[in-house]
Tab-separated table of C-alpha atoms in Angstrom:
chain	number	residue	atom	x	y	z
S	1	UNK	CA	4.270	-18.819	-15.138
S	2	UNK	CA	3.629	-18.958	-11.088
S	3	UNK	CA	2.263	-15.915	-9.922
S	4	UNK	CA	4.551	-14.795	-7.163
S	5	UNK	CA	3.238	-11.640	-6.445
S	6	UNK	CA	0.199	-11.087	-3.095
S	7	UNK	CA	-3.422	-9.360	-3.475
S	8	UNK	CA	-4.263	-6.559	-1.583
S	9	UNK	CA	-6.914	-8.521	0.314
S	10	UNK	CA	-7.966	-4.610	1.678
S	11	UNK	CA	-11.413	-4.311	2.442
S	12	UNK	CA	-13.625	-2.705	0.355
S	13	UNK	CA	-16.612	-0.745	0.526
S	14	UNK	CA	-18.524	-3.318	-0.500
S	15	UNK	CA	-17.231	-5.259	1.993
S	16	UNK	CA	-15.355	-7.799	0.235
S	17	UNK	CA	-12.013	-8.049	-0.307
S	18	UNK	CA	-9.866	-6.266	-3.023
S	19	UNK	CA	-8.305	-8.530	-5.479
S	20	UNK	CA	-5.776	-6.388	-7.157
S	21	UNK	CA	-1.931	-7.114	-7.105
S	22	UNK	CA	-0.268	-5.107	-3.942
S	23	UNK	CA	2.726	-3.234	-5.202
S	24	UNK	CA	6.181	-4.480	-4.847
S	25	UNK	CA	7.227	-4.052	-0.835
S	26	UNK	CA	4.012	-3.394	0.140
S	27	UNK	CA	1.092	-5.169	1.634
S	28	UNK	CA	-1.092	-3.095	-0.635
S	29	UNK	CA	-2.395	-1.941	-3.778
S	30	UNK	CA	-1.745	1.652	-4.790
S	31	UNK	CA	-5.266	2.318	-3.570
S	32	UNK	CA	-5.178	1.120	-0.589
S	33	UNK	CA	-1.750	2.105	0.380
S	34	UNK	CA	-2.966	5.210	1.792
S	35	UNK	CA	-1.401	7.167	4.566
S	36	UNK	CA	-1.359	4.473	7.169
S	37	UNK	CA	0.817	2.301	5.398
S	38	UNK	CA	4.438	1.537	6.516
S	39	UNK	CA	5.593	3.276	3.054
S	40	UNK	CA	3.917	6.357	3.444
S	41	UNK	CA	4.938	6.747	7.107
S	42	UNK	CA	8.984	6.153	6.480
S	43	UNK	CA	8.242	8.896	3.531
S	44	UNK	CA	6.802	11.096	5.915
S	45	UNK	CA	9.508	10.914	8.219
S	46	UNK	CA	12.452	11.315	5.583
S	47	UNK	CA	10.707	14.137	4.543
S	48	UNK	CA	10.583	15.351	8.200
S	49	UNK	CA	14.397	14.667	8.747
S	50	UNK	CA	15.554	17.099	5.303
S	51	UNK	CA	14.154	20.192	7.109
């Protein structure tokens, strides 16, 4: 079976890269997802608009 799916490639603080599988539509793993990420940010703004 091919592996389809990206790393994370996030730095660590090691300071190599992470080699966990990013989640699906993201760039990133679920650790490194964090705040800054384009998911978190729409979420934050949906959340904004329902007010």
């Amino acid at each position: 079976m091919v592996r389809t799916q990206s790393r994370c490639g996030a730095l660590t603080q090691k300071g190599t890269r992470c080699q966990r599988l990013a989640m699906v539509g993201a760039s990133r793993c679920d650790l490194h997802r964090g705040e800054w990420s384009s998911y978190e940010t729409e979420k934050r703004r949906a959340k904004k608009r329902r007010k």
